[in-house]
């Protein structure tokens, strides 16, 4: 079997002699290599032979059941390069391989060593030098994985062993096989969302949380931000945009609690972080976790009732007080209004009705004093506010405070009119001067059976319609 290279040189598999011979295109012998055996460069009945475009020769080593590759000069792999020991990793995991020469050089042999991608891996040395003394000693190259912030998956790169430099022509320009390496990615696209700093409240208390990306994007990443219930809380921004420069910087979202007038207890709601929009496919459509928030209620059921503006009186003086609800009801709230003593005072309305629209508007109750003709002094009475009726369970049956009122009495007692022109000593009874006076009743007597004669001592007498008081008793309490 034979093969011809691009220069016309002829390579012959000399099967019976277990060797390869090379001739020029004119049949001139150039070189030969090989012997019987199974070591590298040895053959057992080689038969097939081919030459590639670069001049490398491939031999079908039939008896050894293998194919061997040689340079055009018959040199078998001038360099022995091991496989890489393992994958590198972005966390800094290292891998190694070794290089040695296949035969002793006549002079130093130097190999350049470089990484095809310094963003994925670096090498421990930039060159290897072999001498005629250490040519068969393995020299180790350590490859270290390099970290990035991209979610780019495992990345393949190559440790390039360049063409050798040497004055030994068997090695000079010989190019050993490069070493393939894979750097494992330790990045995963995603979001870091902090917990909410606390509750919001209806009095405007705010809370915050932060968001950042886990990896550097290749393009801007925008996240929409919204509240699930804008009656409970609102957000400070409607969107967060991260770039390849600020991707790992926390961006803060401030949540502000909103007030309502309803006794609805603490209300849970959610700040929704929507799916991201980006030309970076590792982030586009990725949905960060939403943030749960609680808005604390500051409303309470009840009534605000003002003090009475003053006293009423029997001459018709009015007094007022006001009533309103403390929180918005879900339905009308009715309070019946009455006086516990209608002989002393009356309320201007039999009931108060509050709706979800006017619950916080003061309603005025006017109390009017009622007159009587009895000297009964100032009288206390009460305006009664009955328990509320409503389909709102918070208010139904809730009993507002009653209002105390005093009605001022305007009735006078007996008026005594003394006739100082009466004869005095000219009219004497039992040696006493006699004066005449009349009684005027400002109101009905407390007792209808009152008899003036019975309420005076024996020093007084009744003369017709006049009460005669002896002068000696004048000025005394009778």
Short mmCIF file of C-alpha atoms in Angstrom, two decimals:
data_model
loop_
_atom_site.label_atom_id
_atom_site.label_comp_id
_atom_site.label_asym_id
_atom_site.label_seq_id
_atom_site.Cartn_x
_atom_site.Cartn_y
_atom_site.Cartn_z
CA UNK A 1 0.00 0.00 0.00
CA UNK A 2 1.22 3.52 -0.74
CA UNK A 3 0.20 7.19 -0.45
CA UNK A 4 1.37 10.45 -2.07
CA UNK A 5 1.66 13.85 -0.37
CA UNK A 6 1.09 17.27 -1.91
CA UNK A 7 4.76 17.48 -2.94
CA UNK A 8 4.63 14.18 -4.77
CA UNK A 9 6.56 12.24 -2.16
CA UNK A 10 5.57 8.61 -1.94
CA UNK A 11 5.00 6.75 1.35
CA UNK A 12 5.05 2.93 1.26
CA UNK A 13 3.82 0.52 3.95
CA UNK A 14 6.57 -2.10 3.98
CA UNK A 15 4.36 -4.76 5.57
CA UNK A 16 6.75 -7.67 5.77
CA UNK A 17 9.52 -5.54 7.30
CA UNK A 18 7.14 -3.77 9.71
CA UNK A 19 8.24 -0.29 8.57
CA UNK A 20 7.37 2.74 6.43
CA UNK A 21 9.61 4.01 3.62
CA UNK A 22 9.51 7.47 1.99
CA UNK A 23 10.64 8.24 -1.59
CA UNK A 24 10.74 11.37 -3.70
CA UNK A 25 8.47 11.74 -6.70
CA UNK A 26 11.39 10.49 -8.83
CA UNK A 27 11.85 7.39 -6.70
CA UNK A 28 14.83 8.57 -4.67
CA UNK A 29 14.86 7.10 -1.15
CA UNK A 30 14.39 9.79 1.51
CA UNK A 31 13.85 8.08 4.89
CA UNK A 32 12.33 5.14 6.69
CA UNK A 33 11.01 4.49 10.19
CA UNK A 34 9.56 1.78 12.36
CA UNK A 35 10.39 -1.72 13.56
CA UNK A 36 8.51 -4.76 14.77
CA UNK A 37 6.72 -4.24 18.07
CA UNK A 38 3.79 -2.59 19.85
CA UNK A 39 5.40 0.55 21.27
CA UNK A 40 4.72 3.95 19.81
CA UNK A 41 6.48 4.10 16.43
CA UNK A 42 6.63 0.32 16.11
CA UNK A 43 4.48 -1.80 13.78
CA UNK A 44 3.07 -5.29 13.34
CA UNK A 45 2.39 -5.83 9.62
CA UNK A 46 1.30 -2.30 8.67
CA UNK A 47 -0.90 -2.25 5.57
CA UNK A 48 -3.00 0.90 5.10
CA UNK A 49 -1.40 4.35 4.66
CA UNK A 50 -2.76 7.89 3.99
CA UNK A 51 -1.34 11.44 3.98
CA UNK A 52 -3.47 14.49 4.90
CA UNK A 53 -3.20 18.00 3.48
CA UNK A 54 -0.80 19.12 6.20
CA UNK A 55 1.54 16.23 5.42
CA UNK A 56 0.81 14.10 8.46
CA UNK A 57 0.97 10.36 7.77
CA UNK A 58 -1.61 7.91 9.12
CA UNK A 59 -0.63 4.23 9.32
CA UNK A 60 -3.03 1.27 9.71
CA UNK A 61 -0.98 -0.81 12.17
CA UNK A 62 -2.91 -3.94 11.28
CA UNK A 63 -1.34 -6.46 13.59
CA UNK A 64 -1.63 -4.10 16.59
CA UNK A 65 -5.22 -3.15 15.65
CA UNK A 66 -4.59 0.59 15.71
CA UNK A 67 -3.81 3.66 13.65
CA UNK A 68 -0.68 5.65 14.31
CA UNK A 69 0.00 9.24 13.24
CA UNK A 70 3.42 10.56 12.25
CA UNK A 71 4.96 13.75 10.99
CA UNK A 72 6.16 13.68 7.40
CA UNK A 73 9.67 13.04 8.70
CA UNK A 74 8.52 9.91 10.52
CA UNK A 75 8.58 11.42 14.00
CA UNK A 76 5.82 9.95 16.19
CA UNK A 77 4.24 12.69 18.39
CA UNK A 78 7.27 14.69 19.33
CA UNK A 79 5.35 15.70 22.50
CA UNK A 80 3.38 13.54 24.92
CA UNK A 81 0.52 15.64 26.30
CA UNK A 82 -1.85 14.18 28.88
CA UNK A 83 -5.56 14.84 28.99
CA UNK A 84 -6.86 17.51 31.37
CA UNK A 85 -7.43 16.12 34.88
CA UNK A 86 -10.90 17.60 35.34
CA UNK A 87 -13.08 20.60 34.59
CA UNK A 88 -12.30 23.98 36.09
CA UNK A 89 -14.99 25.99 37.87
CA UNK A 90 -15.87 29.68 38.28
CA UNK A 91 -15.41 29.22 42.01
CA UNK A 92 -11.69 28.76 41.33
CA UNK A 93 -11.42 25.00 40.93
CA UNK A 94 -8.13 24.06 39.19
CA UNK A 95 -7.22 21.34 36.69
CA UNK A 96 -3.86 20.07 35.43
CA UNK A 97 -2.21 18.35 32.49
CA UNK A 98 1.38 17.31 31.78
CA UNK A 99 3.79 17.62 28.86
CA UNK A 100 7.07 15.84 28.08
CA UNK A 101 9.15 15.12 25.00
CA UNK A 102 8.99 11.83 23.17
CA UNK A 103 12.71 11.59 22.52
CA UNK A 104 15.87 13.33 23.66
CA UNK A 105 16.54 16.62 21.89
CA UNK A 106 19.96 17.84 20.81
CA UNK A 107 19.20 21.28 22.26
CA UNK A 108 16.64 23.00 24.47
CA UNK A 109 13.03 22.89 23.33
CA UNK A 110 10.67 25.69 24.40
CA UNK A 111 6.85 25.57 24.15
CA UNK A 112 4.65 28.66 24.59
CA UNK A 113 1.51 28.07 26.73
CA UNK A 114 -1.53 30.39 26.55
CA UNK A 115 -5.28 30.29 27.32
CA UNK A 116 -7.67 30.89 24.46
CA UNK A 117 -10.07 32.72 26.83
CA UNK A 118 -8.65 34.48 29.86
CA UNK A 119 -12.22 35.27 31.02
CA UNK A 120 -12.73 31.52 31.58
CA UNK A 121 -9.32 30.18 32.61
CA UNK A 122 -5.67 31.09 33.18
CA UNK A 123 -2.47 29.02 33.09
CA UNK A 124 0.25 28.69 35.71
CA UNK A 125 3.06 29.26 33.20
CA UNK A 126 3.49 30.94 29.86
CA UNK A 127 6.10 28.50 28.61
CA UNK A 128 7.75 25.10 29.11
CA UNK A 129 11.42 24.43 28.48
CA UNK A 130 12.84 20.93 28.00
CA UNK A 131 16.55 20.08 27.94
CA UNK A 132 18.51 16.99 26.99
CA UNK A 133 18.43 16.19 30.71
CA UNK A 134 14.71 16.62 31.64
CA UNK A 135 13.12 15.88 28.26
CA UNK A 136 11.33 12.77 29.58
CA UNK A 137 10.13 14.34 32.87
CA UNK A 138 6.49 15.44 32.97
CA UNK A 139 6.07 19.20 33.40
CA UNK A 140 2.71 20.21 34.88
CA UNK A 141 0.51 23.06 33.69
CA UNK A 142 -2.15 24.20 36.18
CA UNK A 143 -5.33 25.75 34.76
CA UNK A 144 -7.48 27.90 37.09
CA UNK A 145 -11.13 28.66 36.37
CA UNK A 146 -12.05 32.37 36.27
CA UNK A 147 -15.32 33.72 37.67
CA UNK A 148 -17.70 36.01 35.85
CA UNK A 149 -21.15 37.32 36.76
CA UNK A 150 -22.91 36.00 33.70
CA UNK A 151 -25.31 33.12 33.59
CA UNK A 152 -23.54 31.81 30.49
CA UNK A 153 -23.48 28.09 31.24
CA UNK A 154 -20.40 25.87 31.15
CA UNK A 155 -17.82 27.35 28.77
CA UNK A 156 -15.26 25.45 26.69
CA UNK A 157 -11.84 26.97 26.13
CA UNK A 158 -8.44 25.73 25.02
CA UNK A 159 -4.92 25.76 26.42
CA UNK A 160 -2.84 26.39 23.35
CA UNK A 161 0.59 24.76 23.15
CA UNK A 162 2.30 26.75 20.42
CA UNK A 163 4.90 25.52 17.92
CA UNK A 164 8.20 24.64 19.62
CA UNK A 165 11.34 26.73 19.34
CA UNK A 166 14.64 24.81 19.19
CA UNK A 167 17.84 24.48 17.22
CA UNK A 168 17.00 20.76 17.07
CA UNK A 169 15.29 20.51 13.68
CA UNK A 170 13.32 17.49 14.85
CA UNK A 171 11.52 19.73 17.32
CA UNK A 172 11.69 23.25 15.91
CA UNK A 173 8.25 24.26 14.66
CA UNK A 174 6.64 21.07 15.90
CA UNK A 175 3.18 21.90 17.25
CA UNK A 176 1.90 19.69 20.07
CA UNK A 177 -1.79 19.03 20.50
CA UNK A 178 -3.72 21.69 22.39
CA UNK A 179 -5.67 20.83 25.54
CA UNK A 180 -9.43 21.29 25.73
CA UNK A 181 -10.89 22.49 29.06
CA UNK A 182 -14.43 23.20 30.29
CA UNK A 183 -15.06 25.90 32.91
CA UNK A 184 -18.21 25.15 34.94
CA UNK A 185 -20.55 28.08 35.43
CA UNK A 186 -21.58 28.90 39.00
CA UNK A 187 -23.99 31.70 38.11
CA UNK A 188 -27.75 31.39 37.91
CA UNK A 189 -29.99 34.14 36.61
CA UNK A 190 -32.47 35.27 39.22
CA UNK A 191 -33.38 37.93 41.72
CA UNK A 192 -32.57 38.64 45.34
CA UNK A 193 -35.67 40.20 46.98
CA UNK A 194 -35.39 41.19 50.63
CA UNK A 195 -38.25 40.73 53.13
CA UNK A 196 -40.45 43.76 53.82
CA UNK A 197 -39.01 45.94 56.58
CA UNK A 198 -42.28 45.99 58.55
CA UNK A 199 -46.01 46.67 58.33
CA UNK A 200 -47.56 49.72 56.75
CA UNK A 201 -50.46 51.42 58.51
CA UNK A 202 -53.46 53.57 57.72
CA UNK A 203 -51.78 56.56 59.36
CA UNK A 204 -49.22 56.56 56.53
CA UNK A 205 -46.46 54.40 58.00
CA UNK A 206 -44.10 53.20 55.25
CA UNK A 207 -42.15 49.98 54.74
CA UNK A 208 -39.38 49.08 52.28
CA UNK A 209 -37.80 46.13 50.50
CA UNK A 210 -34.92 45.81 48.03
CA UNK A 211 -34.34 44.01 44.74
CA UNK A 212 -31.16 43.16 42.79
CA UNK A 213 -30.13 40.67 40.11
CA UNK A 214 -28.09 37.56 40.89
CA UNK A 215 -26.03 37.72 37.70
CA UNK A 216 -24.83 40.31 35.24
CA UNK A 217 -27.23 40.63 32.33
CA UNK A 218 -26.16 41.13 28.74
CA UNK A 219 -28.88 43.74 28.31
CA UNK A 220 -31.17 45.89 30.47
CA UNK A 221 -33.67 44.04 32.66
CA UNK A 222 -36.93 45.79 33.63
CA UNK A 223 -39.28 44.53 36.36
CA UNK A 224 -42.81 46.00 36.68
CA UNK A 225 -43.92 46.84 40.25
CA UNK A 226 -47.54 47.19 41.41
CA UNK A 227 -49.80 46.83 44.46
CA UNK A 228 -52.49 44.17 44.55
CA UNK A 229 -54.75 46.57 46.51
CA UNK A 230 -54.25 50.30 46.03
CA UNK A 231 -56.88 50.98 48.73
CA UNK A 232 -54.42 49.53 51.27
CA UNK A 233 -50.96 50.44 49.98
CA UNK A 234 -49.12 52.03 47.05
CA UNK A 235 -45.56 51.72 45.73
CA UNK A 236 -42.93 54.39 45.16
CA UNK A 237 -42.13 53.19 41.64
CA UNK A 238 -43.88 51.31 38.89
CA UNK A 239 -40.74 49.66 37.55
CA UNK A 240 -37.11 48.75 38.31
CA UNK A 241 -34.46 48.75 35.59
CA UNK A 242 -31.14 46.95 35.99
CA UNK A 243 -28.18 47.34 33.63
CA UNK A 244 -24.92 45.45 33.18
CA UNK A 245 -23.42 48.12 35.45
CA UNK A 246 -25.87 48.30 38.38
CA UNK A 247 -27.25 44.75 38.31
CA UNK A 248 -25.82 43.89 41.74
CA UNK A 249 -26.84 47.15 43.46
CA UNK A 250 -29.96 46.97 45.65
CA UNK A 251 -32.84 49.10 44.42
CA UNK A 252 -35.36 50.11 47.10
CA UNK A 253 -39.14 50.03 46.78
CA UNK A 254 -41.05 52.08 49.37
CA UNK A 255 -44.60 50.99 50.24
CA UNK A 256 -46.98 53.51 51.85
CA UNK A 257 -50.09 52.47 53.75
CA UNK A 258 -53.36 54.14 52.74
CA UNK A 259 -56.16 55.17 55.07
CA UNK A 260 -59.82 54.27 54.87
CA UNK A 261 -62.66 55.00 57.28
CA UNK A 262 -63.80 51.39 57.65
CA UNK A 263 -63.21 49.15 60.64
CA UNK A 264 -61.83 46.29 58.53
CA UNK A 265 -58.97 45.11 60.72
CA UNK A 266 -55.37 44.65 59.54
CA UNK A 267 -55.42 43.94 55.81
CA UNK A 268 -52.94 41.75 53.91
CA UNK A 269 -51.95 42.74 50.36
CA UNK A 270 -49.12 42.02 47.95
CA UNK A 271 -46.53 44.03 46.07
CA UNK A 272 -46.41 42.27 42.71
CA UNK A 273 -43.07 42.01 40.90
CA UNK A 274 -44.01 41.06 37.37
CA UNK A 275 -42.07 38.95 34.85
CA UNK A 276 -38.89 40.67 33.68
CA UNK A 277 -38.56 42.12 30.19
CA UNK A 278 -35.11 41.93 28.59
CA UNK A 279 -33.22 41.03 25.43
CA UNK A 280 -31.13 38.81 27.70
CA UNK A 281 -32.86 35.47 27.27
CA UNK A 282 -31.71 34.25 30.69
CA UNK A 283 -33.79 37.03 32.31
CA UNK A 284 -36.60 37.68 29.87
CA UNK A 285 -39.82 36.33 31.36
CA UNK A 286 -38.20 35.42 34.67
CA UNK A 287 -40.64 36.19 37.50
CA UNK A 288 -39.23 37.38 40.85
CA UNK A 289 -40.99 36.61 44.12
CA UNK A 290 -43.78 38.97 45.17
CA UNK A 291 -43.66 40.71 48.56
CA UNK A 292 -46.37 40.23 51.21
CA UNK A 293 -47.36 43.31 53.25
CA UNK A 294 -49.86 43.99 56.06
CA UNK A 295 -51.58 47.38 56.41
CA UNK A 296 -52.54 48.04 60.03
CA UNK A 297 -56.07 49.40 60.61
CA UNK A 298 -56.42 52.62 62.64
CA UNK A 299 -60.24 52.78 62.65
CA UNK A 300 -62.53 51.79 65.55
CA UNK A 301 -66.29 51.62 65.95
CA UNK A 302 -68.06 54.01 68.29
CA UNK A 303 -69.66 57.41 68.64
CA UNK A 304 -68.34 60.90 69.27
CA UNK A 305 -70.87 62.78 71.43
CA UNK A 306 -70.20 66.36 72.42
CA UNK A 307 -71.02 67.71 75.91
CA UNK A 308 -74.35 69.52 76.30
CA UNK A 309 -73.95 73.19 75.38
CA UNK A 310 -75.61 74.39 78.64
CA UNK A 311 -78.71 74.11 80.81
CA UNK A 312 -82.28 74.31 79.63
CA UNK A 313 -84.82 76.31 81.60
CA UNK A 314 -88.57 76.46 82.21
CA UNK A 315 -88.75 79.70 80.31
CA UNK A 316 -87.84 77.79 77.11
CA UNK A 317 -84.05 78.07 76.96
CA UNK A 318 -82.52 75.51 74.54
CA UNK A 319 -79.34 73.46 74.79
CA UNK A 320 -77.64 71.32 72.10
CA UNK A 321 -75.22 68.45 71.65
CA UNK A 322 -73.85 66.66 68.58
CA UNK A 323 -73.36 63.02 67.56
CA UNK A 324 -71.30 61.38 64.81
CA UNK A 325 -69.83 57.93 64.12
CA UNK A 326 -66.14 57.14 64.58
CA UNK A 327 -65.88 54.99 61.45
CA UNK A 328 -67.65 54.46 58.16
CA UNK A 329 -70.40 51.84 58.43
CA UNK A 330 -71.21 49.37 55.70
CA UNK A 331 -74.91 50.29 55.98
CA UNK A 332 -77.17 52.87 57.67
CA UNK A 333 -76.94 53.20 61.45
CA UNK A 334 -80.04 54.44 63.36
CA UNK A 335 -80.04 55.75 66.94
CA UNK A 336 -83.35 56.46 68.69
CA UNK A 337 -83.41 59.65 70.81
CA UNK A 338 -85.77 60.31 73.75
CA UNK A 339 -86.06 62.17 77.07
CA UNK A 340 -86.46 60.25 80.29
CA UNK A 341 -88.63 63.12 81.67
CA UNK A 342 -90.75 64.93 79.13
CA UNK A 343 -92.10 67.23 81.90
CA UNK A 344 -88.62 68.79 82.10
CA UNK A 345 -87.19 68.59 78.57
CA UNK A 346 -87.80 67.32 75.05
CA UNK A 347 -85.38 66.33 72.22
CA UNK A 348 -85.76 67.91 68.77
CA UNK A 349 -85.66 64.57 66.93
CA UNK A 350 -86.84 61.04 67.70
CA UNK A 351 -83.85 59.47 65.91
CA UNK A 352 -80.53 60.03 64.18
CA UNK A 353 -79.66 58.19 60.96
CA UNK A 354 -76.05 57.92 59.73
CA UNK A 355 -75.21 56.59 56.28
CA UNK A 356 -71.91 55.46 54.71
CA UNK A 357 -71.81 58.92 53.13
CA UNK A 358 -72.53 61.18 56.16
CA UNK A 359 -71.19 59.02 59.03
CA UNK A 360 -68.58 61.60 60.02
CA UNK A 361 -70.86 64.66 59.86
CA UNK A 362 -72.05 65.95 63.26
CA UNK A 363 -75.81 65.72 63.76
CA UNK A 364 -77.24 68.20 66.25
CA UNK A 365 -79.88 67.37 68.87
CA UNK A 366 -81.66 70.38 70.37
CA UNK A 367 -83.09 69.98 73.87
CA UNK A 368 -85.85 72.36 74.99
CA UNK A 369 -86.74 72.97 78.64
CA UNK A 370 -90.44 72.42 79.59
CA UNK A 371 -92.22 74.81 81.97
CA UNK A 372 -94.33 73.82 84.97
CA UNK A 373 -95.97 75.95 87.69
CA UNK A 374 -94.41 74.12 90.57
CA UNK A 375 -91.65 75.36 92.76
CA UNK A 376 -89.61 72.19 92.32
CA UNK A 377 -86.12 73.65 91.95
CA UNK A 378 -83.67 72.83 89.14
CA UNK A 379 -84.36 69.37 87.77
CA UNK A 380 -81.92 66.90 86.19
CA UNK A 381 -83.08 64.73 83.32
CA UNK A 382 -81.43 62.61 80.59
CA UNK A 383 -81.57 62.48 76.82
CA UNK A 384 -81.39 58.76 76.09
CA UNK A 385 -79.52 57.49 73.03
CA UNK A 386 -80.69 53.92 72.47
CA UNK A 387 -78.47 51.10 71.16
CA UNK A 388 -77.90 51.49 67.42
CA UNK A 389 -79.69 49.34 64.87
CA UNK A 390 -77.86 48.44 61.64
CA UNK A 391 -77.01 45.54 59.33
CA UNK A 392 -73.38 46.51 59.99
CA UNK A 393 -72.47 44.04 62.72
CA UNK A 394 -69.83 46.42 64.07
CA UNK A 395 -72.49 48.98 64.95
CA UNK A 396 -75.65 46.97 65.50
CA UNK A 397 -76.47 46.96 69.24
CA UNK A 398 -73.65 49.37 70.10
CA UNK A 399 -74.98 51.71 72.80
CA UNK A 400 -73.88 55.37 72.73
CA UNK A 401 -73.55 57.34 75.96
CA UNK A 402 -76.63 59.22 77.16
CA UNK A 403 -76.56 63.00 77.74
CA UNK A 404 -77.33 64.60 81.13
CA UNK A 405 -79.22 67.92 81.18
CA UNK A 406 -80.40 70.32 83.93
CA UNK A 407 -83.65 72.26 83.56
CA UNK A 408 -83.59 75.55 85.53
CA UNK A 409 -86.79 76.23 87.60
CA UNK A 410 -88.44 79.63 87.03
CA UNK A 411 -91.25 79.45 89.68
CA UNK A 412 -91.32 81.96 92.66
CA UNK A 413 -92.74 81.58 96.26
CA UNK A 414 -95.24 83.79 98.22
CA UNK A 415 -94.93 87.58 97.86
CA UNK A 416 -95.87 89.56 101.03
CA UNK A 417 -97.12 93.14 100.52
CA UNK A 418 -97.19 95.09 103.86
CA UNK A 419 -99.51 98.08 104.22
CA UNK A 420 -97.24 100.47 106.15
CA UNK A 421 -99.97 103.13 106.13
CA UNK A 422 -102.25 101.00 108.27
CA UNK A 423 -103.21 102.72 111.56
CA UNK A 424 -100.57 101.13 113.63
CA UNK A 425 -101.22 102.07 117.24
CA UNK A 426 -104.66 103.35 116.26
CA UNK A 427 -105.64 99.75 115.81
CA UNK A 428 -104.32 97.70 118.60
CA UNK A 429 -105.11 94.23 119.53
CA UNK A 430 -104.23 93.12 122.97
CA UNK A 431 -101.96 96.13 123.28
CA UNK A 432 -100.10 95.41 120.02
CA UNK A 433 -99.92 97.59 116.91
CA UNK A 434 -101.65 96.01 113.95
CA UNK A 435 -100.38 96.14 110.28
CA UNK A 436 -102.21 94.81 107.29
CA UNK A 437 -100.47 92.92 104.38
CA UNK A 438 -101.56 90.80 101.42
CA UNK A 439 -100.10 87.47 100.08
CA UNK A 440 -99.43 86.91 96.33
CA UNK A 441 -98.72 83.29 95.25
CA UNK A 442 -96.20 83.13 92.40
CA UNK A 443 -97.20 79.53 91.69
CA UNK A 444 -99.52 76.91 92.82
CA UNK A 445 -98.80 75.89 96.39
CA UNK A 446 -96.94 72.70 96.78
CA UNK A 447 -99.95 71.29 98.58
CA UNK A 448 -103.49 72.11 97.39
CA UNK A 449 -104.70 71.86 100.99
CA UNK A 450 -102.35 74.57 102.25
CA UNK A 451 -104.06 76.80 104.79
CA UNK A 452 -102.30 80.04 105.71
CA UNK A 453 -103.78 80.00 109.21
CA UNK A 454 -102.20 76.70 109.92
CA UNK A 455 -98.73 77.91 108.94
CA UNK A 456 -98.62 80.89 111.30
CA UNK A 457 -98.29 80.87 115.08
CA UNK A 458 -100.92 82.04 117.46
CA UNK A 459 -99.57 85.58 117.38
CA UNK A 460 -101.21 85.95 113.94
CA UNK A 461 -104.86 86.08 113.12
CA UNK A 462 -106.91 85.91 109.96
CA UNK A 463 -109.21 88.84 109.32
CA UNK A 464 -111.32 88.18 106.25
CA UNK A 465 -108.92 87.83 103.30
CA UNK A 466 -106.10 89.51 105.21
CA UNK A 467 -103.56 87.81 107.40
CA UNK A 468 -103.03 89.96 110.46
CA UNK A 469 -99.60 89.59 112.03
CA UNK A 470 -99.05 91.12 115.37
CA UNK A 471 -96.53 93.92 115.29
CA UNK A 472 -94.47 92.18 117.91
CA UNK A 473 -93.94 89.27 115.47
CA UNK A 474 -93.27 91.41 112.41
CA UNK A 475 -90.06 90.45 110.70
CA UNK A 476 -90.09 87.02 112.24
CA UNK A 477 -90.28 83.91 110.11
CA UNK A 478 -93.87 82.76 110.15
#
